[in-house]
mmCIF file of N, CA and C in Angstrom:
data_model
loop_
_atom_site.group_PDB
_atom_site.id
_atom_site.type_symbol
_atom_site.label_atom_id
_atom_site.label_comp_id
_atom_site.label_asym_id
_atom_site.label_seq_id
_atom_site.Cartn_x
_atom_site.Cartn_y
_atom_site.Cartn_z
ATOM 1 N N MET P 1 137.896 71.696 -7.858
ATOM 2 C CA MET P 1 137.627 71.249 -6.521
ATOM 3 C C MET P 1 136.284 71.843 -6.074
ATOM 4 N N ILE P 2 135.475 71.018 -5.483
ATOM 5 C CA ILE P 2 134.185 71.452 -4.955
ATOM 6 C C ILE P 2 134.261 71.359 -3.435
ATOM 7 N N ILE P 3 133.953 72.478 -2.784
ATOM 8 C CA ILE P 3 134.074 72.576 -1.334
ATOM 9 C C ILE P 3 132.713 72.940 -0.750
ATOM 10 N N PHE P 4 132.351 72.306 0.350
ATOM 11 C CA PHE P 4 131.097 72.605 1.037
ATOM 12 C C PHE P 4 131.414 73.214 2.397
ATOM 13 N N ASN P 5 130.859 74.398 2.640
ATOM 14 C CA ASN P 5 131.042 75.102 3.911
ATOM 15 C C ASN P 5 129.671 75.363 4.524
ATOM 16 N N TYR P 6 129.646 75.431 5.836
ATOM 17 C CA TYR P 6 128.382 75.563 6.552
ATOM 18 C C TYR P 6 128.459 76.685 7.568
ATOM 19 N N LYS P 7 127.568 77.665 7.420
ATOM 20 C CA LYS P 7 127.478 78.784 8.361
ATOM 21 C C LYS P 7 126.351 78.562 9.370
ATOM 22 N N ILE P 8 125.674 77.434 9.273
ATOM 23 C CA ILE P 8 124.552 77.099 10.148
ATOM 24 C C ILE P 8 124.661 75.634 10.560
ATOM 25 N N ASP P 9 123.742 75.215 11.416
ATOM 26 C CA ASP P 9 123.702 73.825 11.862
ATOM 27 C C ASP P 9 122.997 72.980 10.801
ATOM 28 N N PHE P 10 123.716 72.701 9.735
ATOM 29 C CA PHE P 10 123.215 71.926 8.606
ATOM 30 C C PHE P 10 124.426 71.333 7.919
ATOM 31 N N LYS P 11 124.292 70.107 7.439
ATOM 32 C CA LYS P 11 125.384 69.477 6.707
ATOM 33 C C LYS P 11 124.802 68.480 5.725
ATOM 34 N N LEU P 12 125.289 68.535 4.500
ATOM 35 C CA LEU P 12 124.899 67.535 3.513
ATOM 36 C C LEU P 12 125.361 66.169 3.993
ATOM 37 N N LYS P 13 124.502 65.183 3.873
ATOM 38 C CA LYS P 13 124.873 63.827 4.289
ATOM 39 C C LYS P 13 125.596 63.077 3.174
ATOM 40 N N ASN P 14 125.470 63.586 1.962
ATOM 41 C CA ASN P 14 126.017 62.894 0.796
ATOM 42 C C ASN P 14 126.926 63.810 -0.028
ATOM 43 N N GLU P 15 127.870 64.444 0.635
ATOM 44 C CA GLU P 15 128.755 65.390 -0.048
ATOM 45 C C GLU P 15 129.453 64.775 -1.258
ATOM 46 N N LYS P 16 129.943 63.564 -1.109
ATOM 47 C CA LYS P 16 130.684 62.928 -2.206
ATOM 48 C C LYS P 16 129.775 62.702 -3.413
ATOM 49 N N GLU P 17 128.564 62.222 -3.186
ATOM 50 C CA GLU P 17 127.615 61.995 -4.275
ATOM 51 C C GLU P 17 127.251 63.309 -4.965
ATOM 52 N N ILE P 18 126.997 64.338 -4.167
ATOM 53 C CA ILE P 18 126.653 65.660 -4.718
ATOM 54 C C ILE P 18 127.836 66.207 -5.519
ATOM 55 N N SER P 19 129.017 66.093 -4.981
ATOM 56 C CA SER P 19 130.219 66.581 -5.659
ATOM 57 C C SER P 19 130.426 65.861 -6.995
ATOM 58 N N ASN P 20 130.246 64.544 -7.008
ATOM 59 C CA ASN P 20 130.386 63.773 -8.250
ATOM 60 C C ASN P 20 129.340 64.196 -9.278
ATOM 61 N N TRP P 21 128.122 64.435 -8.806
ATOM 62 C CA TRP P 21 127.033 64.872 -9.692
ATOM 63 C C TRP P 21 127.344 66.237 -10.307
ATOM 64 N N ILE P 22 127.777 67.176 -9.478
ATOM 65 C CA ILE P 22 128.129 68.515 -9.971
ATOM 66 C C ILE P 22 129.250 68.406 -11.009
ATOM 67 N N SER P 23 130.245 67.597 -10.708
ATOM 68 C CA SER P 23 131.368 67.405 -11.641
ATOM 69 C C SER P 23 130.883 66.855 -12.975
ATOM 70 N N LYS P 24 129.966 65.903 -12.928
ATOM 71 C CA LYS P 24 129.420 65.313 -14.159
ATOM 72 C C LYS P 24 128.677 66.367 -14.982
ATOM 73 N N VAL P 25 127.862 67.196 -14.316
ATOM 74 C CA VAL P 25 127.126 68.245 -15.021
ATOM 75 C C VAL P 25 128.099 69.220 -15.683
ATOM 76 N N ILE P 26 129.119 69.617 -14.952
ATOM 77 C CA ILE P 26 130.112 70.547 -15.504
ATOM 78 C C ILE P 26 130.772 69.948 -16.745
ATOM 79 N N LYS P 27 131.114 68.680 -16.690
ATOM 80 C CA LYS P 27 131.732 68.021 -17.851
ATOM 81 C C LYS P 27 130.759 67.939 -19.020
ATOM 82 N N LEU P 28 129.490 67.635 -18.734
ATOM 83 C CA LEU P 28 128.483 67.575 -19.795
ATOM 84 C C LEU P 28 128.291 68.938 -20.461
ATOM 85 N N GLU P 29 128.504 69.999 -19.694
ATOM 86 C CA GLU P 29 128.405 71.357 -20.235
ATOM 87 C C GLU P 29 129.715 71.803 -20.892
ATOM 88 N N LYS P 30 130.675 70.875 -20.964
ATOM 89 C CA LYS P 30 131.976 71.129 -21.603
ATOM 90 C C LYS P 30 132.755 72.255 -20.929
ATOM 91 N N LYS P 31 132.696 72.237 -19.598
ATOM 92 C CA LYS P 31 133.424 73.200 -18.776
ATOM 93 C C LYS P 31 134.388 72.436 -17.875
ATOM 94 N N GLU P 32 135.249 73.165 -17.179
ATOM 95 C CA GLU P 32 136.218 72.574 -16.260
ATOM 96 C C GLU P 32 135.979 73.112 -14.862
ATOM 97 N N ILE P 33 136.308 72.311 -13.877
ATOM 98 C CA ILE P 33 136.137 72.716 -12.486
ATOM 99 C C ILE P 33 137.382 73.451 -12.016
ATOM 100 N N GLY P 34 137.179 74.676 -11.582
ATOM 101 C CA GLY P 34 138.234 75.408 -10.890
ATOM 102 C C GLY P 34 138.035 75.148 -9.407
ATOM 103 N N GLU P 35 137.595 76.166 -8.681
ATOM 104 C CA GLU P 35 137.242 75.995 -7.272
ATOM 105 C C GLU P 35 135.826 76.514 -7.066
ATOM 106 N N ILE P 36 134.946 75.615 -6.719
ATOM 107 C CA ILE P 36 133.551 75.968 -6.477
ATOM 108 C C ILE P 36 133.287 75.774 -4.996
ATOM 109 N N ASN P 37 132.982 76.885 -4.348
ATOM 110 C CA ASN P 37 132.822 76.934 -2.904
ATOM 111 C C ASN P 37 131.344 77.157 -2.573
ATOM 112 N N TYR P 38 130.677 76.109 -2.104
ATOM 113 C CA TYR P 38 129.289 76.229 -1.662
ATOM 114 C C TYR P 38 129.267 76.654 -0.204
ATOM 115 N N ILE P 39 128.450 77.639 0.099
ATOM 116 C CA ILE P 39 128.294 78.117 1.477
ATOM 117 C C ILE P 39 126.812 78.002 1.826
ATOM 118 N N PHE P 40 126.502 77.117 2.767
ATOM 119 C CA PHE P 40 125.125 76.928 3.208
ATOM 120 C C PHE P 40 124.897 77.823 4.422
ATOM 121 N N SER P 41 123.831 78.649 4.331
ATOM 122 C CA SER P 41 123.632 79.689 5.340
ATOM 123 C C SER P 41 122.165 79.777 5.743
ATOM 124 N N ASP P 42 121.897 80.761 6.597
ATOM 125 C CA ASP P 42 120.521 81.109 6.946
ATOM 126 C C ASP P 42 120.152 82.381 6.192
ATOM 127 N N ASP P 43 118.909 82.825 6.376
ATOM 128 C CA ASP P 43 118.439 84.022 5.671
ATOM 129 C C ASP P 43 119.234 85.270 6.045
ATOM 130 N N GLU P 44 119.597 85.396 7.309
ATOM 131 C CA GLU P 44 120.312 86.600 7.762
ATOM 132 C C GLU P 44 121.667 86.736 7.060
ATOM 133 N N TYR P 45 122.432 85.651 7.021
ATOM 134 C CA TYR P 45 123.730 85.660 6.351
ATOM 135 C C TYR P 45 123.551 86.016 4.870
ATOM 136 N N MET P 46 122.565 85.370 4.235
ATOM 137 C CA MET P 46 122.301 85.610 2.821
ATOM 138 C C MET P 46 121.895 87.064 2.576
ATOM 139 N N LEU P 47 120.998 87.585 3.395
ATOM 140 C CA LEU P 47 120.543 88.964 3.233
ATOM 141 C C LEU P 47 121.708 89.940 3.365
ATOM 142 N N ASN P 48 122.569 89.711 4.344
ATOM 143 C CA ASN P 48 123.734 90.581 4.525
ATOM 144 C C ASN P 48 124.634 90.587 3.288
ATOM 145 N N LYS P 49 124.863 89.424 2.698
ATOM 146 C CA LYS P 49 125.699 89.341 1.481
ATOM 147 C C LYS P 49 124.982 89.990 0.303
ATOM 148 N N ASN P 50 123.672 89.794 0.221
ATOM 149 C CA ASN P 50 122.896 90.369 -0.872
ATOM 150 C C ASN P 50 122.935 91.901 -0.831
ATOM 151 N N ILE P 51 122.821 92.455 0.370
ATOM 152 C CA ILE P 51 122.888 93.915 0.528
ATOM 153 C C ILE P 51 124.301 94.421 0.262
ATOM 154 N N LYS P 52 125.279 93.772 0.880
ATOM 155 C CA LYS P 52 126.666 94.245 0.786
ATOM 156 C C LYS P 52 127.228 94.189 -0.635
ATOM 157 N N TYR P 53 127.006 93.075 -1.332
ATOM 158 C CA TYR P 53 127.652 92.889 -2.624
ATOM 159 C C TYR P 53 126.774 93.202 -3.830
ATOM 160 N N LEU P 54 125.466 93.024 -3.693
ATOM 161 C CA LEU P 54 124.580 93.222 -4.838
ATOM 162 C C LEU P 54 123.630 94.400 -4.664
ATOM 163 N N LYS P 55 123.666 95.010 -3.474
ATOM 164 C CA LYS P 55 122.791 96.154 -3.172
ATOM 165 C C LYS P 55 121.308 95.792 -3.300
ATOM 166 N N HIS P 56 120.970 94.531 -3.010
ATOM 167 C CA HIS P 56 119.585 94.052 -3.028
ATOM 168 C C HIS P 56 119.152 93.781 -1.592
ATOM 169 N N ASP P 57 118.136 94.483 -1.130
ATOM 170 C CA ASP P 57 117.626 94.286 0.225
ATOM 171 C C ASP P 57 116.457 93.306 0.192
ATOM 172 N N THR P 58 116.734 92.108 -0.319
ATOM 173 C CA THR P 58 115.706 91.078 -0.434
ATOM 174 C C THR P 58 116.280 89.717 -0.072
ATOM 175 N N LEU P 59 115.387 88.818 0.302
ATOM 176 C CA LEU P 59 115.791 87.441 0.553
ATOM 177 C C LEU P 59 115.820 86.678 -0.765
ATOM 178 N N THR P 60 116.719 85.743 -0.859
ATOM 179 C CA THR P 60 116.812 84.879 -2.035
ATOM 180 C C THR P 60 117.345 83.529 -1.591
ATOM 181 N N ASP P 61 117.178 82.523 -2.416
ATOM 182 C CA ASP P 61 117.659 81.192 -2.049
ATOM 183 C C ASP P 61 119.108 80.961 -2.453
ATOM 184 N N ILE P 62 119.575 81.686 -3.462
ATOM 185 C CA ILE P 62 120.942 81.459 -3.943
ATOM 186 C C ILE P 62 121.541 82.738 -4.517
ATOM 187 N N ILE P 63 122.816 82.912 -4.271
ATOM 188 C CA ILE P 63 123.616 83.935 -4.943
ATOM 189 C C ILE P 63 124.850 83.221 -5.478
ATOM 190 N N THR P 64 125.139 83.460 -6.757
ATOM 191 C CA THR P 64 126.310 82.862 -7.390
ATOM 192 C C THR P 64 127.290 83.977 -7.742
ATOM 193 N N PHE P 65 128.436 83.953 -7.097
ATOM 194 C CA PHE P 65 129.504 84.904 -7.410
ATOM 195 C C PHE P 65 130.448 84.209 -8.389
ATOM 196 N N ASP P 66 130.482 84.697 -9.591
ATOM 197 C CA ASP P 66 131.223 84.046 -10.671
ATOM 198 C C ASP P 66 132.605 84.680 -10.822
ATOM 199 N N TYR P 67 133.629 83.892 -10.577
ATOM 200 C CA TYR P 67 135.017 84.330 -10.751
ATOM 201 C C TYR P 67 135.693 83.521 -11.864
ATOM 202 N N SER P 68 134.898 82.897 -12.716
ATOM 203 C CA SER P 68 135.411 81.993 -13.733
ATOM 204 C C SER P 68 136.306 82.708 -14.726
ATOM 205 N N ASN P 69 137.195 81.914 -15.292
ATOM 206 C CA ASN P 69 138.091 82.390 -16.337
ATOM 207 C C ASN P 69 137.887 81.471 -17.536
ATOM 208 N N GLY P 70 137.146 81.953 -18.524
ATOM 209 C CA GLY P 70 136.844 81.112 -19.685
ATOM 210 C C GLY P 70 136.001 79.919 -19.278
ATOM 211 N N ASN P 71 136.441 78.738 -19.659
ATOM 212 C CA ASN P 71 135.704 77.506 -19.347
ATOM 213 C C ASN P 71 136.024 76.946 -17.969
ATOM 214 N N ASN P 72 136.964 77.572 -17.268
ATOM 215 C CA ASN P 72 137.346 77.116 -15.934
ATOM 216 C C ASN P 72 136.433 77.787 -14.906
ATOM 217 N N LEU P 73 135.523 77.007 -14.325
ATOM 218 C CA LEU P 73 134.506 77.547 -13.429
ATOM 219 C C LEU P 73 135.037 77.700 -12.004
ATOM 220 N N THR P 74 134.960 78.918 -11.503
ATOM 221 C CA THR P 74 135.358 79.244 -10.141
ATOM 222 C C THR P 74 134.287 80.151 -9.559
ATOM 223 N N SER P 75 133.852 79.832 -8.335
ATOM 224 C CA SER P 75 132.716 80.575 -7.794
ATOM 225 C C SER P 75 132.560 80.368 -6.299
ATOM 226 N N ASP P 76 131.935 81.348 -5.668
ATOM 227 C CA ASP P 76 131.335 81.180 -4.347
ATOM 228 C C ASP P 76 129.838 81.139 -4.599
ATOM 229 N N ILE P 77 129.197 80.095 -4.110
ATOM 230 C CA ILE P 77 127.753 79.941 -4.268
ATOM 231 C C ILE P 77 127.149 79.862 -2.873
ATOM 232 N N ILE P 78 126.366 80.873 -2.525
ATOM 233 C CA ILE P 78 125.729 80.923 -1.204
ATOM 234 C C ILE P 78 124.294 80.438 -1.352
ATOM 235 N N ILE P 79 123.898 79.519 -0.489
ATOM 236 C CA ILE P 79 122.540 78.977 -0.500
ATOM 237 C C ILE P 79 121.925 79.163 0.880
ATOM 238 N N SER P 80 120.748 79.793 0.912
ATOM 239 C CA SER P 80 120.009 79.926 2.163
ATOM 240 C C SER P 80 119.151 78.682 2.355
ATOM 241 N N VAL P 81 119.507 77.878 3.330
ATOM 242 C CA VAL P 81 118.761 76.658 3.632
ATOM 243 C C VAL P 81 117.333 77.011 4.060
ATOM 244 N N GLU P 82 117.166 78.122 4.756
ATOM 245 C CA GLU P 82 115.825 78.561 5.156
ATOM 246 C C GLU P 82 114.944 78.832 3.942
ATOM 247 N N ARG P 83 115.484 79.514 2.945
ATOM 248 C CA ARG P 83 114.717 79.817 1.718
ATOM 249 C C ARG P 83 114.377 78.530 0.988
ATOM 250 N N VAL P 84 115.335 77.616 0.922
ATOM 251 C CA VAL P 84 115.102 76.348 0.220
ATOM 252 C C VAL P 84 113.959 75.590 0.902
ATOM 253 N N LYS P 85 113.964 75.548 2.234
ATOM 254 C CA LYS P 85 112.880 74.870 2.964
ATOM 255 C C LYS P 85 111.538 75.517 2.663
ATOM 256 N N GLU P 86 111.493 76.833 2.704
ATOM 257 C CA GLU P 86 110.238 77.534 2.435
ATOM 258 C C GLU P 86 109.786 77.298 0.995
ATOM 259 N N ASN P 87 110.716 77.390 0.049
ATOM 260 C CA ASN P 87 110.367 77.190 -1.354
ATOM 261 C C ASN P 87 109.906 75.766 -1.641
ATOM 262 N N ALA P 88 110.472 74.792 -0.953
ATOM 263 C CA ALA P 88 110.016 73.410 -1.123
ATOM 264 C C ALA P 88 108.526 73.307 -0.792
ATOM 265 N N GLY P 89 108.102 73.980 0.265
ATOM 266 C CA GLY P 89 106.684 73.997 0.610
ATOM 267 C C GLY P 89 105.847 74.716 -0.426
ATOM 268 N N ILE P 90 106.322 75.844 -0.892
ATOM 269 C CA ILE P 90 105.600 76.632 -1.901
ATOM 270 C C ILE P 90 105.444 75.840 -3.193
ATOM 271 N N PHE P 91 106.530 75.179 -3.624
ATOM 272 C CA PHE P 91 106.516 74.449 -4.890
ATOM 273 C C PHE P 91 106.055 73.000 -4.746
ATOM 274 N N LYS P 92 105.668 72.630 -3.515
ATOM 275 C CA LYS P 92 105.138 71.290 -3.223
ATOM 276 C C LYS P 92 106.094 70.174 -3.659
ATOM 277 N N THR P 93 107.326 70.326 -3.224
ATOM 278 C CA THR P 93 108.344 69.310 -3.469
ATOM 279 C C THR P 93 109.034 69.045 -2.139
ATOM 280 N N ASN P 94 109.880 68.051 -2.089
ATOM 281 C CA ASN P 94 110.572 67.826 -0.815
ATOM 282 C C ASN P 94 111.851 68.670 -0.745
ATOM 283 N N PHE P 95 112.320 68.839 0.464
ATOM 284 C CA PHE P 95 113.466 69.719 0.709
ATOM 285 C C PHE P 95 114.683 69.340 -0.126
ATOM 286 N N PHE P 96 115.009 68.053 -0.194
ATOM 287 C CA PHE P 96 116.236 67.640 -0.880
ATOM 288 C C PHE P 96 116.137 67.810 -2.393
ATOM 289 N N GLU P 97 114.956 67.631 -2.964
ATOM 290 C CA GLU P 97 114.785 67.899 -4.394
ATOM 291 C C GLU P 97 114.989 69.390 -4.675
ATOM 292 N N GLU P 98 114.408 70.228 -3.828
ATOM 293 C CA GLU P 98 114.566 71.673 -4.016
ATOM 294 C C GLU P 98 116.026 72.090 -3.796
ATOM 295 N N LEU P 99 116.671 71.516 -2.802
ATOM 296 C CA LEU P 99 118.080 71.824 -2.549
ATOM 297 C C LEU P 99 118.934 71.441 -3.754
ATOM 298 N N ASN P 100 118.719 70.255 -4.304
ATOM 299 C CA ASN P 100 119.485 69.831 -5.478
ATOM 300 C C ASN P 100 119.223 70.756 -6.662
ATOM 301 N N ARG P 101 117.982 71.206 -6.825
ATOM 302 C CA ARG P 101 117.656 72.128 -7.912
ATOM 303 C C ARG P 101 118.456 73.427 -7.752
ATOM 304 N N VAL P 102 118.512 73.933 -6.529
ATOM 305 C CA VAL P 102 119.231 75.186 -6.281
ATOM 306 C C VAL P 102 120.737 74.978 -6.471
ATOM 307 N N ILE P 103 121.254 73.858 -6.001
ATOM 308 C CA ILE P 103 122.679 73.551 -6.169
ATOM 309 C C ILE P 103 123.046 73.579 -7.648
ATOM 310 N N ILE P 104 122.252 72.926 -8.487
ATOM 311 C CA ILE P 104 122.600 72.861 -9.911
ATOM 312 C C ILE P 104 122.255 74.160 -10.622
ATOM 313 N N HIS P 105 121.298 74.911 -10.100
ATOM 314 C CA HIS P 105 120.949 76.222 -10.651
ATOM 315 C C HIS P 105 122.188 77.132 -10.657
ATOM 316 N N GLY P 106 122.923 77.138 -9.555
ATOM 317 C CA GLY P 106 124.144 77.943 -9.482
ATOM 318 C C GLY P 106 125.172 77.527 -10.517
ATOM 319 N N ILE P 107 125.315 76.233 -10.723
ATOM 320 C CA ILE P 107 126.260 75.729 -11.723
ATOM 321 C C ILE P 107 125.836 76.159 -13.126
ATOM 322 N N LEU P 108 124.536 76.099 -13.390
ATOM 323 C CA LEU P 108 124.052 76.508 -14.712
ATOM 324 C C LEU P 108 124.325 77.988 -14.978
ATOM 325 N N HIS P 109 124.214 78.814 -13.946
ATOM 326 C CA HIS P 109 124.593 80.219 -14.124
ATOM 327 C C HIS P 109 126.058 80.324 -14.544
ATOM 328 N N LEU P 110 126.923 79.552 -13.894
ATOM 329 C CA LEU P 110 128.345 79.582 -14.234
ATOM 330 C C LEU P 110 128.600 79.102 -15.662
ATOM 331 N N CYS P 111 127.724 78.226 -16.145
ATOM 332 C CA CYS P 111 127.859 77.675 -17.499
ATOM 333 C C CYS P 111 127.264 78.595 -18.564
ATOM 334 N N GLY P 112 126.721 79.734 -18.124
ATOM 335 C CA GLY P 112 126.236 80.715 -19.090
ATOM 336 C C GLY P 112 124.727 80.821 -19.214
ATOM 337 N N TYR P 113 123.988 80.036 -18.449
ATOM 338 C CA TYR P 113 122.527 80.118 -18.503
ATOM 339 C C TYR P 113 122.049 81.285 -17.644
ATOM 340 N N ASP P 114 120.957 81.891 -18.086
ATOM 341 C CA ASP P 114 120.403 83.055 -17.404
ATOM 342 C C ASP P 114 118.919 82.831 -17.163
ATOM 343 N N ASP P 115 118.361 83.589 -16.233
ATOM 344 C CA ASP P 115 116.935 83.460 -15.928
ATOM 345 C C ASP P 115 116.281 84.828 -15.747
ATOM 346 N N LYS P 116 116.745 85.790 -16.509
ATOM 347 C CA LYS P 116 116.235 87.159 -16.378
ATOM 348 C C LYS P 116 114.904 87.389 -17.095
ATOM 349 N N THR P 117 114.588 86.550 -18.067
ATOM 350 C CA THR P 117 113.300 86.667 -18.757
ATOM 351 C C THR P 117 112.535 85.352 -18.586
ATOM 352 N N GLU P 118 111.256 85.376 -18.886
ATOM 353 C CA GLU P 118 110.441 84.166 -18.761
ATOM 354 C C GLU P 118 110.934 83.063 -19.693
ATOM 355 N N LYS P 119 111.307 83.433 -20.913
ATOM 356 C CA LYS P 119 111.820 82.462 -21.880
ATOM 357 C C LYS P 119 113.113 81.808 -21.368
ATOM 358 N N LEU P 120 114.013 82.627 -20.820
ATOM 359 C CA LEU P 120 115.273 82.096 -20.280
ATOM 360 C C LEU P 120 115.031 81.245 -19.034
ATOM 361 N N LYS P 121 114.073 81.638 -18.204
ATOM 362 C CA LYS P 121 113.720 80.848 -17.014
ATOM 363 C C LYS P 121 113.253 79.457 -17.411
ATOM 364 N N ILE P 122 112.440 79.391 -18.458
ATOM 365 C CA ILE P 122 111.932 78.095 -18.926
ATOM 366 C C ILE P 122 113.084 77.218 -19.409
ATOM 367 N N LYS P 123 113.998 77.801 -20.174
ATOM 368 C CA LYS P 123 115.152 77.042 -20.674
ATOM 369 C C LYS P 123 116.017 76.540 -19.508
ATOM 370 N N MET P 124 116.234 77.410 -18.520
ATOM 371 C CA MET P 124 117.049 77.013 -17.374
ATOM 372 C C MET P 124 116.347 75.909 -16.583
ATOM 373 N N ARG P 125 115.044 76.038 -16.388
ATOM 374 C CA ARG P 125 114.283 75.018 -15.651
ATOM 375 C C ARG P 125 114.357 73.679 -16.376
ATOM 376 N N GLN P 126 114.309 73.695 -17.688
ATOM 377 C CA GLN P 126 114.424 72.451 -18.454
ATOM 378 C C GLN P 126 115.795 71.807 -18.253
ATOM 379 N N LYS P 127 116.839 72.616 -18.248
ATOM 380 C CA LYS P 127 118.191 72.096 -18.003
ATOM 381 C C LYS P 127 118.286 71.523 -16.588
ATOM 382 N N GLU P 128 117.731 72.241 -15.605
ATOM 383 C CA GLU P 128 117.722 71.734 -14.231
ATOM 384 C C GLU P 128 117.057 70.362 -14.191
ATOM 385 N N ASP P 129 115.911 70.236 -14.843
ATOM 386 C CA ASP P 129 115.176 68.965 -14.845
ATOM 387 C C ASP P 129 116.002 67.837 -15.440
ATOM 388 N N VAL P 130 116.698 68.127 -16.537
ATOM 389 C CA VAL P 130 117.553 67.119 -17.172
ATOM 390 C C VAL P 130 118.627 66.654 -16.189
ATOM 391 N N TYR P 131 119.285 67.589 -15.544
ATOM 392 C CA TYR P 131 120.399 67.233 -14.666
ATOM 393 C C TYR P 131 119.936 66.650 -13.336
ATOM 394 N N LEU P 132 118.757 67.022 -12.885
ATOM 395 C CA LEU P 132 118.222 66.419 -11.662
ATOM 396 C C LEU P 132 117.986 64.923 -11.838
ATOM 397 N N LYS P 133 117.698 64.502 -13.048
ATOM 398 C CA LYS P 133 117.485 63.077 -13.315
ATOM 399 C C LYS P 133 118.773 62.269 -13.128
ATOM 400 N N LEU P 134 119.914 62.944 -13.205
ATOM 401 C CA LEU P 134 121.195 62.259 -13.040
ATOM 402 C C LEU P 134 121.500 61.939 -11.580
ATOM 403 N N ILE P 135 120.809 62.587 -10.650
ATOM 404 C CA ILE P 135 121.070 62.333 -9.241
ATOM 405 C C ILE P 135 119.882 61.679 -8.555
ATOM 406 N N ASN P 136 118.688 61.925 -9.036
ATOM 407 C CA ASN P 136 117.480 61.367 -8.380
ATOM 408 C C ASN P 136 117.203 59.947 -8.802
#
């Protein structure tokens, strides 16, 4: 089950389409959907969670809390809409493309992809690009 929650005045207009896309990506990665809870927030909410749970006093666009059991993906994924808007400007893309990239980025983490090194970042970005074509 994929659930969308909102801590700010923001709402996806195409929840069903996004949910179907996420489900398709998970199946292509040969994983199963447990409960994936997306929480759309502002920077303050995100920063508080980052400090409290990860001991990081920095802003970020996404935090993925992985509670998965084997191939059954379960997670809370927090996305800062403010960070996504700012990053869209930095990366010269539109807000919804950047939002979709971040949405699928969290799923890729759950599927075992990492971005801790430059080589891993490139591999993850390539996977994001492949899956973004399925929704764009």
